[in-house]
Coordinates of C-alpha atoms and ligand atoms in Angstrom, one line a residue:
Chain A
M14 CA 25.5 -99.7 50.5
K15 CA 28.6 -99.4 52.4
D16 CA 30.7 -97.1 50.2
G17 CA 28.0 -94.7 49.7
P18 CA 26.4 -93.5 47.0
T19 CA 28.1 -93.6 43.6
F20 CA 27.3 -93.4 39.9
R21 CA 26.4 -97.1 38.5
S22 CA 26.6 -96.0 34.6
I23 CA 23.5 -95.9 33.9
Q24 CA 23.8 -93.2 31.7
S25 CA 25.7 -96.3 29.0
R26 CA 21.9 -98.0 29.0
M27 CA 19.6 -94.6 28.2
K28 CA 18.4 -94.3 25.0
P29 CA 18.6 -90.5 24.6
K30 CA 15.8 -89.0 22.5
P31 CA 16.9 -86.2 20.8
M32 CA 14.3 -83.4 20.0
Q33 CA 14.4 -81.4 16.7
P34 CA 13.9 -77.7 16.2
T35 CA 9.7 -77.3 15.1
V36 CA 7.8 -74.3 14.9
F37 CA 4.2 -76.0 14.6
W38 CA 4.6 -78.8 17.0
R39 CA 6.1 -76.5 20.1
L40 CA 4.6 -77.9 23.2
A41 CA 3.1 -75.1 25.9
E42 CA 5.2 -72.2 23.8
D43 CA 3.7 -69.7 21.4
I44 CA 4.1 -70.0 17.7
P45 CA 4.7 -66.9 15.8
K46 CA 2.3 -64.6 15.6
P47 CA 1.2 -64.8 11.6
L48 CA 0.9 -68.8 11.4
Y49 CA -1.3 -68.5 14.6
S50 CA -3.6 -65.9 12.7
G51 CA -3.3 -67.8 9.7
L52 CA -4.2 -71.3 11.4
T53 CA -6.9 -69.1 12.9
V54 CA -8.4 -68.3 9.4
A55 CA -7.8 -71.4 8.0
S56 CA -10.0 -73.7 10.7
V57 CA -13.1 -71.8 9.7
A58 CA -11.9 -71.2 5.9
I59 CA -11.1 -74.7 4.9
P60 CA -14.7 -76.1 5.8
L61 CA -16.2 -73.4 4.1
V62 CA -14.5 -73.9 1.3
V63 CA -14.7 -77.8 1.7
W64 CA -18.7 -76.8 1.8
W65 CA -18.8 -74.8 -1.0
A66 CA -16.5 -76.9 -3.5
A67 CA -18.5 -80.1 -3.0
T68 CA -21.8 -78.1 -3.6
T69 CA -20.7 -76.7 -7.0
W70 CA -19.1 -79.6 -8.2
G71 CA -20.7 -82.5 -6.2
A72 CA -24.0 -82.8 -7.6
I73 CA -25.6 -83.2 -4.6
D74 CA -29.4 -82.7 -3.7
P75 CA -29.7 -78.8 -2.2
R76 CA -32.4 -80.7 -0.6
F77 CA -29.7 -83.0 1.4
L78 CA -26.8 -80.2 1.5
P79 CA -27.7 -76.3 0.0
S80 CA -24.8 -75.2 -1.1
P81 CA -23.5 -71.5 1.0
A82 CA -25.4 -69.1 -1.9
Q83 CA -28.6 -70.7 -1.0
V84 CA -28.1 -70.3 2.8
I85 CA -27.6 -67.1 2.5
E86 CA -30.3 -66.4 0.0
A87 CA -32.4 -68.2 2.8
F88 CA -31.0 -66.1 5.6
G89 CA -32.1 -63.0 3.5
R90 CA -35.5 -64.2 3.3
L91 CA -35.9 -65.5 7.0
W92 CA -34.5 -61.8 7.8
G93 CA -36.6 -60.2 5.8
T94 CA -39.7 -61.2 7.1
R95 CA -38.6 -60.9 10.6
E96 CA -39.3 -64.2 11.6
L97 CA -35.3 -65.0 12.2
L98 CA -35.1 -62.0 14.5
K99 CA -38.5 -63.0 16.6
D100 CA -37.1 -66.6 17.0
T101 CA -33.4 -65.2 18.1
V102 CA -35.2 -63.0 20.9
A103 CA -37.5 -65.7 22.0
S104 CA -34.3 -67.9 22.1
L105 CA -32.1 -65.6 24.0
W106 CA -34.5 -64.1 26.3
R107 CA -35.2 -67.8 27.3
V108 CA -30.9 -68.0 27.5
G109 CA -30.7 -65.1 29.9
V110 CA -33.3 -65.4 32.1
G111 CA -32.8 -69.3 33.2
F112 CA -28.9 -68.8 33.0
L113 CA -29.1 -65.5 35.0
L114 CA -31.4 -67.3 37.7
A115 CA -29.1 -70.2 37.9
A116 CA -26.1 -67.9 38.1
L117 CA -27.6 -66.1 40.7
C118 CA -28.2 -69.3 42.8
S119 CA -25.5 -71.1 42.1
I120 CA -22.6 -68.4 42.6
P121 CA -23.2 -67.9 46.0
V122 CA -24.2 -72.1 46.8
G123 CA -21.0 -73.0 45.3
V124 CA -18.9 -70.2 47.1
L125 CA -20.2 -71.4 50.6
M126 CA -19.9 -75.2 49.3
G127 CA -16.5 -74.6 48.6
S128 CA -15.1 -72.4 51.6
F129 CA -17.6 -74.5 54.3
S130 CA -17.1 -78.3 54.7
S131 CA -20.5 -78.2 56.7
I132 CA -22.4 -76.9 53.8
R133 CA -20.2 -79.4 51.4
A134 CA -21.3 -82.5 53.3
L135 CA -25.2 -81.0 53.4
L136 CA -25.5 -80.3 49.5
E137 CA -22.6 -82.0 48.0
P138 CA -24.0 -85.8 47.6
L139 CA -27.4 -84.4 46.4
F140 CA -26.2 -82.1 43.7
G141 CA -23.6 -85.0 42.8
L142 CA -26.7 -86.9 41.8
M143 CA -28.8 -84.3 40.3
R144 CA -25.2 -83.8 38.1
Y145 CA -25.6 -87.2 36.6
M146 CA -29.4 -86.4 35.6
P147 CA -29.3 -85.1 32.1
A148 CA -31.6 -81.9 32.6
P149 CA -33.4 -83.4 28.9
A150 CA -34.5 -86.1 30.9
F151 CA -36.8 -83.3 33.2
I152 CA -38.7 -82.4 30.5
P153 CA -42.2 -84.6 30.9
L154 CA -42.0 -83.8 34.6
L155 CA -41.6 -80.1 33.3
I156 CA -44.5 -80.3 31.1
L157 CA -46.2 -82.2 34.0
Y158 CA -46.3 -79.5 36.5
L159 CA -45.7 -76.2 34.8
G160 CA -47.3 -76.5 31.5
I161 CA -46.4 -76.1 27.9
G162 CA -45.5 -71.9 28.5
E163 CA -41.8 -70.5 28.9
E164 CA -42.0 -71.4 32.4
P165 CA -41.1 -75.3 32.0
K166 CA -38.2 -74.0 29.2
I167 CA -36.6 -71.2 31.8
M168 CA -36.6 -74.5 34.3
L169 CA -35.2 -76.6 32.2
I170 CA -32.4 -74.2 31.5
F171 CA -32.3 -73.8 35.5
I172 CA -31.5 -77.3 36.3
G173 CA -29.0 -78.1 33.5
V174 CA -27.5 -74.8 34.9
F175 CA -27.6 -74.7 38.4
F176 CA -25.9 -77.9 39.6
F177 CA -23.2 -78.0 37.5
N178 CA -22.3 -74.4 38.1
S179 CA -22.4 -75.0 41.6
L180 CA -19.8 -77.9 42.0
M181 CA -17.6 -75.7 39.4
V182 CA -17.8 -72.8 41.2
M183 CA -17.4 -75.2 44.4
D184 CA -14.4 -76.7 43.1
T185 CA -12.5 -73.1 42.0
V186 CA -13.2 -71.9 45.9
K187 CA -11.1 -75.1 47.1
F188 CA -8.1 -74.0 45.2
V189 CA -7.6 -70.4 47.4
P190 CA -4.3 -71.1 49.0
K191 CA -4.4 -72.1 52.8
D192 CA -1.6 -69.7 53.0
L193 CA -3.5 -66.8 52.3
I194 CA -6.8 -67.0 54.1
E195 CA -4.1 -67.4 56.9
A196 CA -2.2 -64.6 56.0
T197 CA -5.6 -62.7 56.0
Y198 CA -6.4 -63.8 59.8
I199 CA -3.0 -62.9 60.6
L200 CA -3.6 -59.3 59.6
G201 CA -7.1 -59.2 61.7
G202 CA -9.8 -60.3 58.9
N203 CA -12.3 -62.6 60.2
R204 CA -14.6 -65.2 58.4
R205 CA -16.9 -62.8 56.6
T206 CA -14.0 -60.4 55.2
T207 CA -12.0 -63.2 54.6
L208 CA -14.8 -64.7 52.7
T209 CA -15.7 -61.5 50.8
Q210 CA -12.9 -59.6 50.5
V211 CA -9.9 -62.5 50.1
I212 CA -11.8 -65.6 48.7
L213 CA -14.5 -64.0 46.9
P214 CA -11.8 -62.0 44.5
H215 CA -9.2 -64.6 44.1
V216 CA -12.1 -67.2 42.5
L217 CA -14.0 -64.7 40.4
P218 CA -12.2 -66.0 37.4
G219 CA -12.7 -69.6 38.2
I220 CA -16.8 -68.2 38.6
L221 CA -16.3 -66.4 35.3
D222 CA -15.1 -69.4 33.6
A223 CA -17.9 -71.8 35.0
C224 CA -19.9 -69.1 33.8
R225 CA -18.7 -69.5 30.0
I226 CA -18.5 -73.1 30.1
N227 CA -22.1 -73.4 31.8
L228 CA -23.4 -71.0 29.6
A229 CA -22.7 -73.3 26.5
A230 CA -24.7 -76.1 27.8
A231 CA -27.7 -73.4 28.6
W232 CA -27.6 -72.5 25.2
Q233 CA -27.8 -76.2 23.6
L234 CA -30.6 -76.7 26.6
V235 CA -32.9 -73.6 25.3
I236 CA -33.2 -75.7 21.4
V237 CA -33.6 -78.9 23.4
S238 CA -36.6 -77.3 24.9
E239 CA -37.9 -75.5 21.7
L240 CA -37.6 -78.9 19.6
I241 CA -40.3 -80.2 21.7
A242 CA -43.2 -77.4 22.4
A243 CA -42.6 -74.0 21.3
T244 CA -44.3 -71.8 18.8
E245 CA -41.2 -69.5 18.3
G246 CA -37.5 -69.9 18.7
L247 CA -34.0 -71.1 17.1
G248 CA -34.8 -74.4 17.7
R249 CA -38.5 -74.5 16.8
R250 CA -37.5 -73.1 13.6
I251 CA -34.9 -75.8 12.5
S252 CA -37.3 -78.3 13.5
V253 CA -40.3 -76.9 11.4
A254 CA -38.0 -76.5 8.5
G255 CA -37.2 -80.2 9.0
R256 CA -40.4 -81.2 8.7
F257 CA -40.9 -78.3 5.1
L258 CA -37.4 -80.4 3.9
K259 CA -36.2 -76.3 4.1
T260 CA -32.5 -78.1 4.5
D261 CA -31.0 -74.2 3.8
E262 CA -33.3 -72.8 6.8
I263 CA -32.0 -75.4 9.2
F264 CA -28.1 -74.3 8.0
V265 CA -29.3 -70.7 8.5
G266 CA -30.8 -72.2 12.2
L267 CA -27.3 -73.8 13.2
I268 CA -25.2 -71.5 11.9
V269 CA -27.3 -68.3 14.2
I270 CA -27.0 -70.5 17.1
G271 CA -23.1 -71.2 17.0
V272 CA -22.2 -67.7 16.2
I273 CA -24.2 -66.3 18.8
G274 CA -22.9 -68.9 21.1
L275 CA -19.6 -68.0 19.9
V276 CA -20.4 -64.5 20.7
F277 CA -21.5 -65.1 24.1
D278 CA -17.6 -67.0 24.6
L279 CA -15.7 -64.1 23.6
L280 CA -17.7 -61.7 26.0
F281 CA -17.0 -63.9 29.0
Q282 CA -13.3 -64.4 27.9
Y283 CA -13.4 -60.0 27.5
L284 CA -15.1 -59.7 30.6
M285 CA -12.3 -61.6 32.4
R286 CA -10.0 -60.1 30.6
V287 CA -11.3 -56.9 32.0
T288 CA -12.1 -57.6 35.8
C289 CA -9.2 -60.0 36.4
K290 CA -6.2 -58.7 34.8
W291 CA -3.8 -60.4 37.3
A292 CA -5.2 -63.9 36.4
S293 CA -4.9 -63.7 32.4
Q294 CA -1.3 -62.6 33.2
K295 CA -0.3 -66.0 34.7
R296 CA -0.8 -67.4 31.5
Chain B
M20 CA 8.3 -61.1 79.6
F21 CA 7.1 -60.2 76.5
L22 CA 6.9 -63.8 74.5
K23 CA 6.9 -66.2 76.6
I24 CA 6.5 -70.1 75.9
T25 CA 5.8 -72.8 78.4
N26 CA 6.1 -76.5 78.3
L27 CA 5.1 -76.5 74.7
N28 CA 4.1 -79.6 72.6
K29 CA 2.2 -80.3 69.8
N30 CA 1.4 -83.4 68.2
F31 CA 0.1 -84.5 64.9
E32 CA -1.8 -87.4 64.5
T33 CA -0.9 -89.4 60.9
K34 CA -2.1 -92.7 59.8
A35 CA 1.3 -94.0 61.1
G36 CA 0.5 -92.6 64.6
S37 CA 1.1 -89.7 66.4
L38 CA 3.8 -87.5 65.5
A39 CA 5.5 -85.4 68.3
V40 CA 6.5 -82.7 66.7
L41 CA 7.5 -79.8 69.0
K42 CA 8.1 -81.3 72.5
D43 CA 8.7 -79.4 75.8
I44 CA 9.6 -76.0 74.1
N45 CA 10.3 -73.1 76.4
I46 CA 11.0 -69.5 75.1
D47 CA 11.0 -66.2 76.8
I48 CA 12.0 -62.9 74.6
E49 CA 12.1 -59.5 75.9
Q50 CA 10.3 -56.7 74.2
G51 CA 12.4 -55.0 71.3
E52 CA 14.8 -58.8 71.0
F53 CA 15.8 -59.8 67.8
I54 CA 15.7 -63.6 68.1
C55 CA 16.8 -66.1 65.1
A56 CA 15.9 -69.7 65.9
V57 CA 17.8 -72.2 63.6
G58 CA 16.6 -76.0 62.9
A59 CA 16.7 -78.8 60.2
S60 CA 14.5 -79.0 57.8
G61 CA 11.0 -80.5 59.1
S62 CA 12.2 -80.0 62.6
G63 CA 8.9 -78.1 63.4
K64 CA 9.9 -74.7 62.9
S65 CA 7.0 -73.6 61.0
T66 CA 4.6 -75.3 63.3
L67 CA 6.3 -73.4 66.2
L68 CA 5.6 -70.2 64.5
R69 CA 2.3 -71.4 63.8
Q70 CA 1.3 -71.8 67.6
I71 CA 2.9 -68.1 68.2
A72 CA 1.1 -66.9 65.6
G73 CA -2.2 -68.5 66.5
L74 CA -3.1 -70.3 63.4
D75 CA -3.0 -73.7 65.3
R76 CA -3.9 -74.5 69.0
P77 CA -0.7 -76.4 70.5
T78 CA -1.0 -80.1 72.3
S79 CA -0.6 -79.2 75.5
G80 CA 1.7 -75.6 77.1
D81 CA 0.8 -72.5 76.4
V82 CA 1.7 -69.3 74.3
K83 CA 1.5 -65.8 76.4
I84 CA 2.2 -62.5 74.3
D85 CA 2.4 -59.5 76.8
G86 CA 0.6 -61.6 79.4
K87 CA -1.9 -62.7 77.3
R88 CA -2.5 -66.2 76.2
V89 CA -3.0 -66.4 72.5
T90 CA -6.3 -68.1 71.6
G91 CA -6.2 -67.2 67.6
P92 CA -4.5 -65.0 65.2
G93 CA -5.0 -61.2 65.9
P94 CA -3.1 -57.9 64.5
D95 CA -0.9 -57.2 67.1
R96 CA 1.4 -60.2 65.8
G97 CA 3.1 -59.6 62.3
M98 CA 4.2 -62.7 60.1
V99 CA 5.9 -63.3 57.4
F100 CA 5.4 -66.7 55.6
Q101 CA 7.7 -68.5 54.3
H102 CA 6.0 -68.9 50.6
Y103 CA 4.7 -65.7 48.6
T104 CA 1.0 -64.8 50.5
L105 CA 0.7 -61.3 48.4
Y106 CA -3.0 -61.2 47.3
P107 CA -2.0 -61.5 43.4
W108 CA -4.5 -59.2 42.5
M109 CA -3.8 -56.0 44.7
T110 CA -1.0 -53.8 43.7
V111 CA 1.6 -53.4 45.9
Q112 CA 0.4 -50.5 47.6
E113 CA -3.2 -52.2 48.1
N114 CA -1.5 -55.6 49.7
A115 CA 0.3 -53.0 51.9
E116 CA -2.8 -51.6 53.4
F117 CA -5.1 -54.4 53.6
G118 CA -4.8 -54.9 57.0
L119 CA -5.8 -51.5 58.0
K120 CA -8.9 -51.5 55.6
M121 CA -10.1 -54.7 57.6
Q122 CA -9.1 -52.6 60.5
G123 CA -11.5 -50.0 59.4
V124 CA -9.3 -47.0 58.9
P125 CA -9.9 -44.3 56.7
K126 CA -8.9 -44.3 53.2
K127 CA -6.3 -41.5 53.8
E128 CA -4.5 -42.5 56.8
R129 CA -4.1 -45.7 55.3
R130 CA -2.4 -44.9 52.4
E131 CA -0.1 -42.5 54.4
Q132 CA 0.8 -45.4 56.5
S133 CA 1.5 -47.9 53.8
S134 CA 3.4 -45.3 51.7
Y135 CA 5.5 -44.9 54.4
Y136 CA 6.5 -48.4 55.0
L137 CA 6.4 -49.1 51.4
S138 CA 9.3 -46.4 51.5
V139 CA 11.2 -47.7 54.6
V140 CA 11.3 -51.3 52.1
G141 CA 12.3 -49.8 49.1
L142 CA 9.5 -50.1 47.3
T143 CA 7.9 -46.8 46.7
D144 CA 8.4 -47.1 42.6
F145 CA 6.4 -50.1 42.3
S146 CA 3.7 -49.0 44.8
K147 CA 1.3 -49.9 41.7
A148 CA 2.7 -53.2 40.5
L149 CA 1.0 -55.8 40.4
P150 CA 2.9 -58.9 42.8
S151 CA 3.4 -61.0 39.8
E152 CA 5.2 -58.1 38.3
L153 CA 8.0 -58.0 41.3
S154 CA 11.3 -60.5 42.1
G155 CA 11.2 -62.9 45.1
G156 CA 12.8 -60.4 46.9
M157 CA 11.0 -57.6 46.4
K158 CA 8.0 -59.9 47.1
Q159 CA 9.1 -60.5 50.7
R160 CA 10.0 -57.0 51.2
A161 CA 5.9 -56.1 50.2
A162 CA 5.4 -58.7 52.4
I163 CA 7.2 -57.5 55.4
A164 CA 5.8 -53.7 54.7
R165 CA 2.2 -55.8 54.8
A166 CA 3.3 -57.2 58.1
L167 CA 4.7 -53.8 59.5
V168 CA 1.8 -51.4 58.3
S169 CA -0.6 -52.3 60.9
E170 CA 2.5 -52.0 63.7
P171 CA 2.5 -54.7 65.5
K172 CA 4.4 -55.7 68.9
I173 CA 6.1 -58.3 67.2
L174 CA 7.2 -59.4 63.7
L175 CA 7.3 -63.6 63.3
M176 CA 9.3 -64.5 60.2
D177 CA 9.2 -67.7 58.7
E178 CA 12.0 -68.6 56.7
P179 CA 11.3 -65.0 54.9
F180 CA 14.4 -64.7 52.6
G181 CA 15.2 -68.7 52.3
A182 CA 14.6 -68.6 48.5
L183 CA 16.9 -65.7 47.5
D184 CA 20.6 -66.0 46.6
I185 CA 23.1 -65.1 48.8
H186 CA 23.6 -61.2 48.0
T187 CA 19.8 -60.4 48.0
K188 CA 19.8 -62.4 51.3
E189 CA 22.4 -60.1 52.8
A190 CA 21.1 -57.1 51.8
M191 CA 18.2 -58.2 53.5
H192 CA 19.7 -58.9 56.7
S193 CA 21.0 -55.7 56.6
F194 CA 17.5 -53.7 55.9
M195 CA 16.1 -55.9 58.9
L196 CA 18.8 -55.1 61.4
D197 CA 17.9 -51.6 60.2
L198 CA 14.5 -51.6 60.2
W199 CA 15.1 -53.2 64.1
K200 CA 17.3 -50.4 65.2
R201 CA 15.0 -48.0 63.7
T202 CA 11.5 -49.4 64.9
G203 CA 12.5 -51.0 68.4
I204 CA 9.8 -53.9 67.3
T205 CA 10.6 -57.6 68.5
I206 CA 11.2 -59.8 65.7
F207 CA 11.3 -63.9 65.7
M208 CA 12.8 -65.3 62.8
I209 CA 12.9 -68.3 62.0
T210 CA 15.6 -70.0 59.5
H211 CA 17.2 -73.0 58.4
D212 CA 20.3 -71.4 57.7
V213 CA 22.9 -71.3 60.7
E214 CA 24.8 -68.3 58.8
E215 CA 22.0 -66.4 58.7
A216 CA 21.5 -66.7 62.3
V217 CA 24.7 -66.0 63.1
F218 CA 24.9 -62.7 60.8
C219 CA 22.1 -61.3 63.8
Q220 CA 24.4 -62.4 66.6
I221 CA 27.3 -60.6 65.0
A222 CA 26.1 -57.3 64.3
S223 CA 26.8 -55.8 67.5
M224 CA 23.7 -57.1 69.2
P225 CA 24.8 -59.6 72.2
W226 CA 21.1 -60.6 72.8
A227 CA 20.3 -61.5 69.3
H228 CA 21.1 -65.1 69.0
V229 CA 20.8 -68.2 68.2
R230 CA 18.3 -69.1 70.9
V231 CA 16.3 -72.0 70.3
Q232 CA 17.8 -75.3 69.4
F233 CA 15.5 -77.6 67.4
A234 CA 16.4 -81.5 67.7
R235 CA 14.7 -84.2 65.8
Ligands
ATP14 N1 -0.7 -80.6 59.7 C1 0.2 -81.3 59.6 N2 -0.3 -83.0 60.1 C2 0.9 -83.4 59.8 N3 1.9 -83.5 60.0 C3 2.8 -82.4 59.9 C4 1.6 -81.4 59.7 N4 2.5 -79.8 59.7 C5 3.8 -80.3 59.7 N5 4.0 -81.9 59.8 C6 5.0 -82.2 60.5 O1 5.9 -81.5 61.2 C7 7.1 -82.3 61.0 C8 7.9 -80.3 61.0 O2 6.7 -79.3 59.8 P1 7.7 -78.3 60.0 O3 6.7 -77.4 58.8 O4 7.1 -77.3 61.1 O5 8.9 -78.5 59.3 P2 9.7 -76.7 59.6 O6 10.7 -77.2 60.2 O7 9.3 -75.7 59.1 O8 10.6 -77.2 57.8 P3 11.0 -76.5 56.9 O9 12.1 -75.7 57.1 O10 11.4 -77.5 55.6 O11 10.3 -75.4 56.2 C9 7.0 -82.1 59.9 O12 7.5 -84.0 59.9 C10 6.1 -82.6 59.1 O13 5.5 -83.4 58.8
MG15 MG1 8.7 -74.2 57.9

């Protein structure tokens, strides 16, 4: 253009889409607190009410879908014989040990992979491959190598968590701003102090988040491992109940599993809020 | 000569070929000078500063500070970055004393030292605040305090006030001049704002002036 930039009345070709004011559909904005609390309650209450209504008026065979009252009763029964507690403790113990071992190994490995290209080059291809092998597919091998005791179950959780967690931790490290690392060098930091005093605190929220997500995976794997070979555990409880058509006990098992998982999640969120105030303030 | 840059060249290897960003740069700065360098966006100002800071290696030529060749970053040089680089999880005071902490200065001394420089930049009241609770100008003042705490021989500043409004910017200018007069520190400041550079000159400092003109 010889005469320099000018406006060419593109405005007349535009079809503006007006935005109506809204409460419910606000994008990336907070909604009023009462509405939020109401929706939160509804998300649990509506399925419960539907369940209750269906079993009360739906004339459904309780062996197919037990009513809430029957499930509560089954809960009382299992709790009374202390079987439920024993199962829960057994599952929690397996997850605790397996997940802790996996976290203890994967966090340092992930931080090193994120910080040093050399270590990333060494491990990322292998880990990337292992990640796509579903952990339950290792069960036959684990039974072959480790028998049917606690070891294969803990190992299964370890395999299922370790590779994912390492790669997720690695990703959080890659997002540490280079400026921050260079500022540390200027202030006289060497590689070791930069790693321990700048990179680590910066990725701590990301590590907690990765662990939170992978704990959910560990919790699923323990149930899977118990479905196959176990004398106790929540997964075992469900599969036995299924064999005897005790649908109410299946429901008890499922609900306990879900609630414990949710408690884990809330614990991690709490931990995050307490240890990383600076990161939660951003949102 | 305190800071001596001789025949500095810096090329970046890019997909489109070799990009010569710095060509035969020669700069001499005396101890205690306040030098402003001006250049357009993309002319290589940050690149030059990174060579002085030791964050990057020149393609050829060298940078000497106090007769010693720069081979890497070190606490004899303080730097204030173009972008905010405070540690977000540390309070302002913890940020300010972090350099001393890494150098093994005992806690009591680094508290005293950082408190002094926080008062110099006027952030005493915010020493317990997190960086996210500060305004842009306050963040840069905190970054200046952090750079000053280890009392470097030279302060390198990369468009430190580029993102500030004109009033805050002017306040920061007189603050910098005052600081410079009181401490006698050598300052090498980079800007794309000619007025900012000229400001140093007209503030009765014949030796602080637009010394380097980048061409591209
Ligand atoms: N790591 C790099 N790799 C390739 N090219 C680079 C790199 N760093 C800078 N450049 C190029 O060098 C030139 C100068 O960049 P520099 O950041 O020094 O500019 P500047 O003068 O600081 O600009 P501004 O005022 O916008 O900050 C630019 O053309 C940029 O594309
Ligand atoms: Mg720049």
